[in-house]
Short mmCIF file of C-alpha atoms and ligand atoms in Angstrom, two decimals:
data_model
loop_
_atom_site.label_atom_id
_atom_site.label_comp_id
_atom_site.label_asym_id
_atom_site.label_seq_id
_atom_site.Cartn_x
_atom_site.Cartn_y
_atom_site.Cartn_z
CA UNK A 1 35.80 88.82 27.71
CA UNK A 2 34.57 87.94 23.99
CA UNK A 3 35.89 84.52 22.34
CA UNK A 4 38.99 84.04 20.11
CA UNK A 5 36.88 82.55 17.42
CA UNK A 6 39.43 79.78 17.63
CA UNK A 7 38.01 79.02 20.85
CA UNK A 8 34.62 79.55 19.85
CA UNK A 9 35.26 77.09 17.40
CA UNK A 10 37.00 74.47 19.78
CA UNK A 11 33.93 75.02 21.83
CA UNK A 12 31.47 74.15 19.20
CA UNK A 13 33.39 71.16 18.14
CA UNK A 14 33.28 69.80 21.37
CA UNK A 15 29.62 70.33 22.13
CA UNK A 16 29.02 68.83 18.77
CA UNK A 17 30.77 65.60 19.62
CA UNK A 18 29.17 65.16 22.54
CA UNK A 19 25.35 65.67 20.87
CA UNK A 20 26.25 63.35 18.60
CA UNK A 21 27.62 60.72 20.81
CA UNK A 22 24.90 61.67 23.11
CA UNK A 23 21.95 61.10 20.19
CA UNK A 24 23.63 57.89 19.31
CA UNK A 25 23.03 57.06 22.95
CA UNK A 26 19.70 57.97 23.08
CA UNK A 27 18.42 56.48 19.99
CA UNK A 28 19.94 52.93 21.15
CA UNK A 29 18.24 52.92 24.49
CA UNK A 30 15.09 54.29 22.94
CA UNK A 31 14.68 51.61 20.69
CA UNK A 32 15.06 48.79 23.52
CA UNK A 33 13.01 49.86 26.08
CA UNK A 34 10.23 47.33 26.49
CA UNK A 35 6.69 47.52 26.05
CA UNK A 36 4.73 48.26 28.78
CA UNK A 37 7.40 49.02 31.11
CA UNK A 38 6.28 51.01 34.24
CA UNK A 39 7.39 54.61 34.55
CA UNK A 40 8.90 55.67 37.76
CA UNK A 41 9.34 58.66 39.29
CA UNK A 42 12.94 60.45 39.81
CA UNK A 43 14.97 63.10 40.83
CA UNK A 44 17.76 64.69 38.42
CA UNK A 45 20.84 64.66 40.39
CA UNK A 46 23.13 65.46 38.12
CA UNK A 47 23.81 65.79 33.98
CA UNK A 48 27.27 65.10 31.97
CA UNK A 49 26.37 66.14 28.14
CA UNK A 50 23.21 64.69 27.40
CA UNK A 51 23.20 62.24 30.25
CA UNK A 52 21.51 62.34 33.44
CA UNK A 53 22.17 60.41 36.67
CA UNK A 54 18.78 60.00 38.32
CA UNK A 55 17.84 58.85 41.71
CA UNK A 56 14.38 56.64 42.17
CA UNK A 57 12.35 57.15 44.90
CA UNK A 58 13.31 54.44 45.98
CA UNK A 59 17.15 55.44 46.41
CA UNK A 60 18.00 53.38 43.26
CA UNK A 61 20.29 55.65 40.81
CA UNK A 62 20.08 55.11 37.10
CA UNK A 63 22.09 56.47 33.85
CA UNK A 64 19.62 57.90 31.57
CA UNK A 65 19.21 59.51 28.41
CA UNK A 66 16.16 62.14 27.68
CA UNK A 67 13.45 60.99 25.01
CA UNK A 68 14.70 63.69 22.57
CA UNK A 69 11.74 65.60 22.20
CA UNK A 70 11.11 66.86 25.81
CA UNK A 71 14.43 68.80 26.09
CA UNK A 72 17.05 68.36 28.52
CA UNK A 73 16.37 67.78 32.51
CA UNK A 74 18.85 69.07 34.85
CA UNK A 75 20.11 68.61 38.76
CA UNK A 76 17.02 69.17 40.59
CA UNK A 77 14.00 68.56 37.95
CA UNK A 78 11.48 65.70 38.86
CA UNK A 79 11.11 63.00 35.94
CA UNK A 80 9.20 60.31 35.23
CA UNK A 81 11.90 57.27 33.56
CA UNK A 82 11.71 54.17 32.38
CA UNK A 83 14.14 51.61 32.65
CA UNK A 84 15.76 49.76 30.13
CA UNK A 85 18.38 47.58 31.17
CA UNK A 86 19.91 47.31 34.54
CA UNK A 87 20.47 50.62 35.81
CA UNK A 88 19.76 52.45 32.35
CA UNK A 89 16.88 54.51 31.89
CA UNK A 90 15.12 57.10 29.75
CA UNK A 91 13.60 59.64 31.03
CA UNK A 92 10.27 60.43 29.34
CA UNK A 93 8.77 63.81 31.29
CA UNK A 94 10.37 66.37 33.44
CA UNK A 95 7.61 67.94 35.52
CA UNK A 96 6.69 71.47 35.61
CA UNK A 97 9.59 73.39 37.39
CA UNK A 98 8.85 75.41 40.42
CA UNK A 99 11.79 77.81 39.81
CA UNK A 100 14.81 77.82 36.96
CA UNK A 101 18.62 79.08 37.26
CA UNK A 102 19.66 80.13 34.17
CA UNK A 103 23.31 81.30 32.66
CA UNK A 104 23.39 82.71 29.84
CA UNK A 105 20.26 81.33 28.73
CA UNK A 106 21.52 77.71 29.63
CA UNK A 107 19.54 75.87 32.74
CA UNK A 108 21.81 75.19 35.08
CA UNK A 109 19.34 73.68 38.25
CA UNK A 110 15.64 72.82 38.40
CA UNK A 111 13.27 73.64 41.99
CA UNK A 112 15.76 75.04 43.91
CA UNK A 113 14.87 77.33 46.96
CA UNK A 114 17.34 79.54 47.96
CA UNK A 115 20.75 80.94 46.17
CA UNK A 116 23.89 81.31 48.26
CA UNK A 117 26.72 83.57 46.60
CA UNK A 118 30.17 82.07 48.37
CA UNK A 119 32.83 84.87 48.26
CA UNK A 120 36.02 84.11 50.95
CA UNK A 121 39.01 86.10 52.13
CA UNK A 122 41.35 83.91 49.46
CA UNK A 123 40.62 84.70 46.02
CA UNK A 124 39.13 87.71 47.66
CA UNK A 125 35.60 88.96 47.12
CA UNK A 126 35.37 91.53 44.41
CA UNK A 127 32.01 94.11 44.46
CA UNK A 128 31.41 93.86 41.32
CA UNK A 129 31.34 89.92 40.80
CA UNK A 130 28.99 90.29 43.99
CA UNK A 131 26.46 92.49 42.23
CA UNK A 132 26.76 90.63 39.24
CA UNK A 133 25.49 87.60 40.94
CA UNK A 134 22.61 89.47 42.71
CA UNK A 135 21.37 90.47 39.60
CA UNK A 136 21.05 87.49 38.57
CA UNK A 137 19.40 86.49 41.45
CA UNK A 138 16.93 89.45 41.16
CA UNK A 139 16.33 88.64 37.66
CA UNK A 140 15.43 85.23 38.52
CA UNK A 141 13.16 85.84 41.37
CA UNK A 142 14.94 83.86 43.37
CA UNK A 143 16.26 84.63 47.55
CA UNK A 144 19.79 85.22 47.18
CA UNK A 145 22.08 84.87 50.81
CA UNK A 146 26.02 85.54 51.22
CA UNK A 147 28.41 83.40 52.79
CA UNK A 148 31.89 84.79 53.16
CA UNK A 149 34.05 82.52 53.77
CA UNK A 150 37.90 81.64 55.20
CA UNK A 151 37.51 84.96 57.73
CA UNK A 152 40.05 83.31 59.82
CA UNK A 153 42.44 84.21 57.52
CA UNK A 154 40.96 88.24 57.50
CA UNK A 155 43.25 90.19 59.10
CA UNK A 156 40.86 93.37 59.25
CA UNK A 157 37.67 92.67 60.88
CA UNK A 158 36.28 95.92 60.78
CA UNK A 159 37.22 96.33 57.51
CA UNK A 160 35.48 93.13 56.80
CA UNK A 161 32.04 93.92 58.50
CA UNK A 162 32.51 97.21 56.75
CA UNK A 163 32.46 95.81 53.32
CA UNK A 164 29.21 93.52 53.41
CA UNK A 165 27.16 95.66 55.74
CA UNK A 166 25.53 97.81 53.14
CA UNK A 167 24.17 94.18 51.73
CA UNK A 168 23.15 93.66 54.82
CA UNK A 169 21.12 96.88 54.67
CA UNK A 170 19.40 95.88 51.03
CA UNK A 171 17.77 93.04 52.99
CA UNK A 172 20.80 90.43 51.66
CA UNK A 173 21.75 87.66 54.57
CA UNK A 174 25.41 87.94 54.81
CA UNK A 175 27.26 84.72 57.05
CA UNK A 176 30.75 84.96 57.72
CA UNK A 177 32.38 81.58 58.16
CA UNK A 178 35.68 79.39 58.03
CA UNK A 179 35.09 76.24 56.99
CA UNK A 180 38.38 75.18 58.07
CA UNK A 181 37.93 76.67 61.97
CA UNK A 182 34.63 75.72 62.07
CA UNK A 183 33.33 79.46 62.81
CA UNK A 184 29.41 79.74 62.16
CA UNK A 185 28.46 76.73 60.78
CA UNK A 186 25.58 75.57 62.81
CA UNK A 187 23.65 78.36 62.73
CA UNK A 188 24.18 77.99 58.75
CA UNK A 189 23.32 74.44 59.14
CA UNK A 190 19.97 75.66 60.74
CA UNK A 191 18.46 78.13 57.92
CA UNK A 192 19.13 75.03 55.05
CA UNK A 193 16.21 72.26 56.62
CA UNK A 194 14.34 70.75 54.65
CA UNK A 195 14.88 73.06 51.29
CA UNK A 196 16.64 73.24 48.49
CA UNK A 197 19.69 75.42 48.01
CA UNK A 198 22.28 76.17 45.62
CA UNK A 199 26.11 77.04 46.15
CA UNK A 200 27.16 79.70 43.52
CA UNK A 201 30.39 81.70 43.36
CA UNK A 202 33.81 81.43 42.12
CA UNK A 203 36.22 78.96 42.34
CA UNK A 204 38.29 78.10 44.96
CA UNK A 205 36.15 79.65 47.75
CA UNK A 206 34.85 76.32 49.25
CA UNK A 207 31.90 75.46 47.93
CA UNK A 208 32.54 71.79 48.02
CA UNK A 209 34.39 72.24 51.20
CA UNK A 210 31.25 73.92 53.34
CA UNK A 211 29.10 71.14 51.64
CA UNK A 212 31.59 68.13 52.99
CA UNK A 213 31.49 69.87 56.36
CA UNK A 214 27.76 70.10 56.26
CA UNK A 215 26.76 66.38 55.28
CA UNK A 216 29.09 64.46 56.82
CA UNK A 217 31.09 61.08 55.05
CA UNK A 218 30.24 62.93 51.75
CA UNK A 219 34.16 63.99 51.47
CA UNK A 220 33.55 65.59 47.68
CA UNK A 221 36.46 66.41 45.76
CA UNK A 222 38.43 70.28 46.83
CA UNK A 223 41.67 71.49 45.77
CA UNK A 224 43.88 74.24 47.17
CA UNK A 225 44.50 77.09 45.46
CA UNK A 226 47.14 78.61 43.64
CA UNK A 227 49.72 79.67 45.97
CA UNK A 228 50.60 82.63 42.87
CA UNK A 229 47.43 83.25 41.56
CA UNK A 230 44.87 82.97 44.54
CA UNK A 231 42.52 81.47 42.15
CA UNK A 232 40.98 78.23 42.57
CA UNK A 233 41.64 75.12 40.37
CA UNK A 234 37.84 74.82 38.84
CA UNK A 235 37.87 71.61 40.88
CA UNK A 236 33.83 70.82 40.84
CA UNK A 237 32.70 70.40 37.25
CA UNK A 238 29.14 69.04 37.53
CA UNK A 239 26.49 70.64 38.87
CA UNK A 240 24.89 67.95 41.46
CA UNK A 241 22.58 67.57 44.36
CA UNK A 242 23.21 65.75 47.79
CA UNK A 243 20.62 65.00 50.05
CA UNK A 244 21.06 66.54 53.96
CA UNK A 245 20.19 63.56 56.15
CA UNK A 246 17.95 65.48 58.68
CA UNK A 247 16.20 66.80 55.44
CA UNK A 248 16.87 69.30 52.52
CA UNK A 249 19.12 69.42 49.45
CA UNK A 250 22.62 71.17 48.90
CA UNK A 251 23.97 71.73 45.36
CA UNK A 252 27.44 71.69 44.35
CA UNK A 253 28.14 73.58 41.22
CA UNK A 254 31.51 74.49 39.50
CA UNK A 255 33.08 78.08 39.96
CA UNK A 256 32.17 80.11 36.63
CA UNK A 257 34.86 81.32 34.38
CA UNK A 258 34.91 84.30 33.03
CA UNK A 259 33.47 84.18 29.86
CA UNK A 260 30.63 82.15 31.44
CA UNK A 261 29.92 85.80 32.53
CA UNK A 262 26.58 87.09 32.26
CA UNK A 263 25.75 89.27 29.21
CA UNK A 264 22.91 91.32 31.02
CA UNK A 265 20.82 93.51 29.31
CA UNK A 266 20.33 97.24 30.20
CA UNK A 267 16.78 96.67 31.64
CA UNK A 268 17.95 93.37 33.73
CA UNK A 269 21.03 95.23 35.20
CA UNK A 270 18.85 98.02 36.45
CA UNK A 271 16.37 95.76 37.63
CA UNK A 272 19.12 93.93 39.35
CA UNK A 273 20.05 96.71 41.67
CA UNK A 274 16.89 96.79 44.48
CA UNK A 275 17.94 100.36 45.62
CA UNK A 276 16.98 101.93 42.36
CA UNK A 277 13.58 100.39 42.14
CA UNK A 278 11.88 102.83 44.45
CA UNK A 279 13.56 105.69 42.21
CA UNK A 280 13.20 104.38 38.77
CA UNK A 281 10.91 106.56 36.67
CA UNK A 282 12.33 109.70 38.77
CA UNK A 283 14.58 111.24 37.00
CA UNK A 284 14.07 114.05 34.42
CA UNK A 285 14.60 112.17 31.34
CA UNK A 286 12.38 108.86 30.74
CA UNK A 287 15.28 106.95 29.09
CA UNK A 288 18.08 107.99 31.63
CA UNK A 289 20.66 105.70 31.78
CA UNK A 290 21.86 107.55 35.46
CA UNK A 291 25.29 108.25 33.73
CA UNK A 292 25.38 112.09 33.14
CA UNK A 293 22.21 113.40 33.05
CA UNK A 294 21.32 116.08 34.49
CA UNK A 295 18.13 115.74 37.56
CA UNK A 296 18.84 112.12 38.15
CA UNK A 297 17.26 110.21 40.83
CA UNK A 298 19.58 107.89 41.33
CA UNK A 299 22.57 110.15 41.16
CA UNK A 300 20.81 112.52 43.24
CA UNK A 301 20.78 109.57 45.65
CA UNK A 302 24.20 108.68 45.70
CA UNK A 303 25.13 111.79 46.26
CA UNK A 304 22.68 111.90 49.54
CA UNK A 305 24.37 108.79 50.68
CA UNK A 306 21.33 106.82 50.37
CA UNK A 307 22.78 104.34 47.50
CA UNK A 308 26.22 102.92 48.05
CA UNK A 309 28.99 104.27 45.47
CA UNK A 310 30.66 100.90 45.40
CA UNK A 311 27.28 99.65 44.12
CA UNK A 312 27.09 102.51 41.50
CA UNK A 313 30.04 101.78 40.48
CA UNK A 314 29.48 97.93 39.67
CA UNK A 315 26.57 99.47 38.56
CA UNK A 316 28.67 101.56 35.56
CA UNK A 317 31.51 98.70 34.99
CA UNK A 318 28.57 96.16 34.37
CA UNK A 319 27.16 98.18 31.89
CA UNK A 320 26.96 97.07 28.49
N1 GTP B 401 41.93 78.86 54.91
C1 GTP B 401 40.77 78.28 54.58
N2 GTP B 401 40.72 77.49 53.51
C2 GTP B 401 39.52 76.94 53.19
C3 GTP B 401 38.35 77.18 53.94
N3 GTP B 401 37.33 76.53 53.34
C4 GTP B 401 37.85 75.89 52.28
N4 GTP B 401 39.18 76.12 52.18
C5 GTP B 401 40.14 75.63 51.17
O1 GTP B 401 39.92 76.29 49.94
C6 GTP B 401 40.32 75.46 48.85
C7 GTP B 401 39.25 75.44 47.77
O2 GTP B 401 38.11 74.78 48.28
P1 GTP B 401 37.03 74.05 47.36
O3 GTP B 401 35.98 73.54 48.30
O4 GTP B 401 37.66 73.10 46.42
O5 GTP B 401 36.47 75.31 46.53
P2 GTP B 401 35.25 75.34 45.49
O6 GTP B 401 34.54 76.61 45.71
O7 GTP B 401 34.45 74.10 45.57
O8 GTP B 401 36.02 75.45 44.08
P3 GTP B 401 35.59 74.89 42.60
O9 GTP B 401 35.08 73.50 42.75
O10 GTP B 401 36.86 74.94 41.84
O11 GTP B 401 34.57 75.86 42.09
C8 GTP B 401 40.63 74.10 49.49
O12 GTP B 401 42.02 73.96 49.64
C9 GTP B 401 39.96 74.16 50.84
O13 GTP B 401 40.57 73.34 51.81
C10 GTP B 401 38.44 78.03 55.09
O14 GTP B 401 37.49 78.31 55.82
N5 GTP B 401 39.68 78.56 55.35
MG1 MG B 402 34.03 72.64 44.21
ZN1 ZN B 403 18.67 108.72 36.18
#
């Protein structure tokens, strides 16, 4: 979906405002921090506009502000802050990230482990917003696991097995769970020790609710969803970390909308799909796009059965 450029303008506007109010910000506690003040180290658990709620390592959480020319930290980067007045800070260095998510160019977590793609029964999963994810995930070098979610209400379990199991055959971790019934969970709860792992997916599909049901007394905010639509609310709009008591992190993040979509690039989309790897470079033609042409590996492979035609067909619709 492209932007009205009324709304690209609203858009702008806003993000405007908030630089501005943000820069104000930032120039104010720059110029009071006190000399000699001792840095400390932190963890980025969460950023609204250009401010960032960091936790010390000593538990203590602080409202900071970036200096402005070391860029913007977010949920999951390790800082090093100073404070400036009671529990305001600025943060002065984000340390070298192990791994980056990125959306559309934009960071959206720091050092995270593992990505979980939540899909659920209710708004049901759709292939192609699957794949879409997983090649972002690809793209990213980063382990990507499913979690479908609210099978109690599934009234077609082989249907259901049916539709994930040629993920399962790529190598992708699929869990089916309800939330609500309390189906799976502890053998989820087992694979997320001591690392750090991000919930992705759209909204409405429990994201917040697994996380409440996995550290207890946390009781984040969840909405239902429509009872017309099937679509969730957009109820989570921060990105944030909580800690797992018995060790590890879980991040919340809000379900994307749909101009938050990916624009992937030819190259990323078929580097996205891992069945094609072993056949790129195949076909006849070195710049075949696996559309029409004739002597096509990867045609030649759907047509063997060996790559999924659901796939292929994300594969086309995601196509620039
Ligand atoms: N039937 C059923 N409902 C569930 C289950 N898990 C969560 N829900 C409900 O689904 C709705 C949406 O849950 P949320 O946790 O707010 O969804 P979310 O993915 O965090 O959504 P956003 O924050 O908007 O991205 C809530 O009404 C939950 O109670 C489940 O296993 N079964
Ligand atoms: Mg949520
Ligand atoms: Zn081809």
């Amino acid at each position: 979906m492209t932007l009205t450029r009324r709304q690209k303008w609203r858009i702008e506007k806003v993000q405007s405002e908030k630089i501005s109010r943000a820069n104000n910000a930032s120039i104010k506690a720059e110029s009071s921090i006190e000399k000699g003040t001792e840095e400390l180290h932190g963890l980025v658990i969460t950023r609204y506009g250009q401010r960032q709620l960091i936790e010390s390592n000593h538990g203590d959480l602080f409202q900071a502000t970036g200096r402005q020319n070391i860029g913007l930290s977010v949920a999951g980067d390790r800082v090093l802050f100073q404070k400036v007045e009671g529990d305001e800070g600025v943060v002065t260095a984000i340390y070298p990230r192990k791994t980056e998510l990125k959306r559309q160019d934009r960071l959206i977590a720091a050092n995270i482990d593992q990505l979980w793609l939540v899909v659920a029964i209710e708004p049901h999963y759709q292939f192609e917003l699957i794949d879409r994810y997983l090649i972002m995930a690809e793209n990213s070098n980063l382990p990507i696991n499913i979690i479908v979610n609210k099978i109690e209400l599934s009234n077609n379990d082989n249907q259901l097995s049916n539709d994930f199991s040629h993920y399962i055959d790529l190598g992708y971790d699929v869990h089916f769970l309800s939330v609500k019934n309390k189906i799976n969970l502890e053998k989820l709860k087992k694979s997320l020790v001591n690392r750090s792992h991000i919930f992705l997916g759209q909204s409405g599909v429990g994201k917040s609710s697994l996380i409440n049901s996995l550290i207890p007394d946390l009781d984040l905010r969840v909405n239902e969803i429509s009872t017309k639509s099937k679509l969730g609310k957009h109820t989570t709009t921060n990105t944030t970390i909580y800690h797992i008591p018995s060790g590890g992190d879980l991040i919340d993040s809000p379900g994307i909308r749909e101009f938050q979509l990916d624009d992937l690039t030819e190259k990323q989309i078929v580097n996205g799909f891992r069945e094609f790897k072993s056949l790129i470079g195949k076909c006849r033609f070195r710049n075949c796009q696996h559309i029409n042409e004739p002597n096509c590996a990867i045609k030649k492979a759907i047509e063997s059965g060996n790559i999924n035609s659901s796939r292929y067909e994300s594969y086309l619709n995601i196509l620039p």
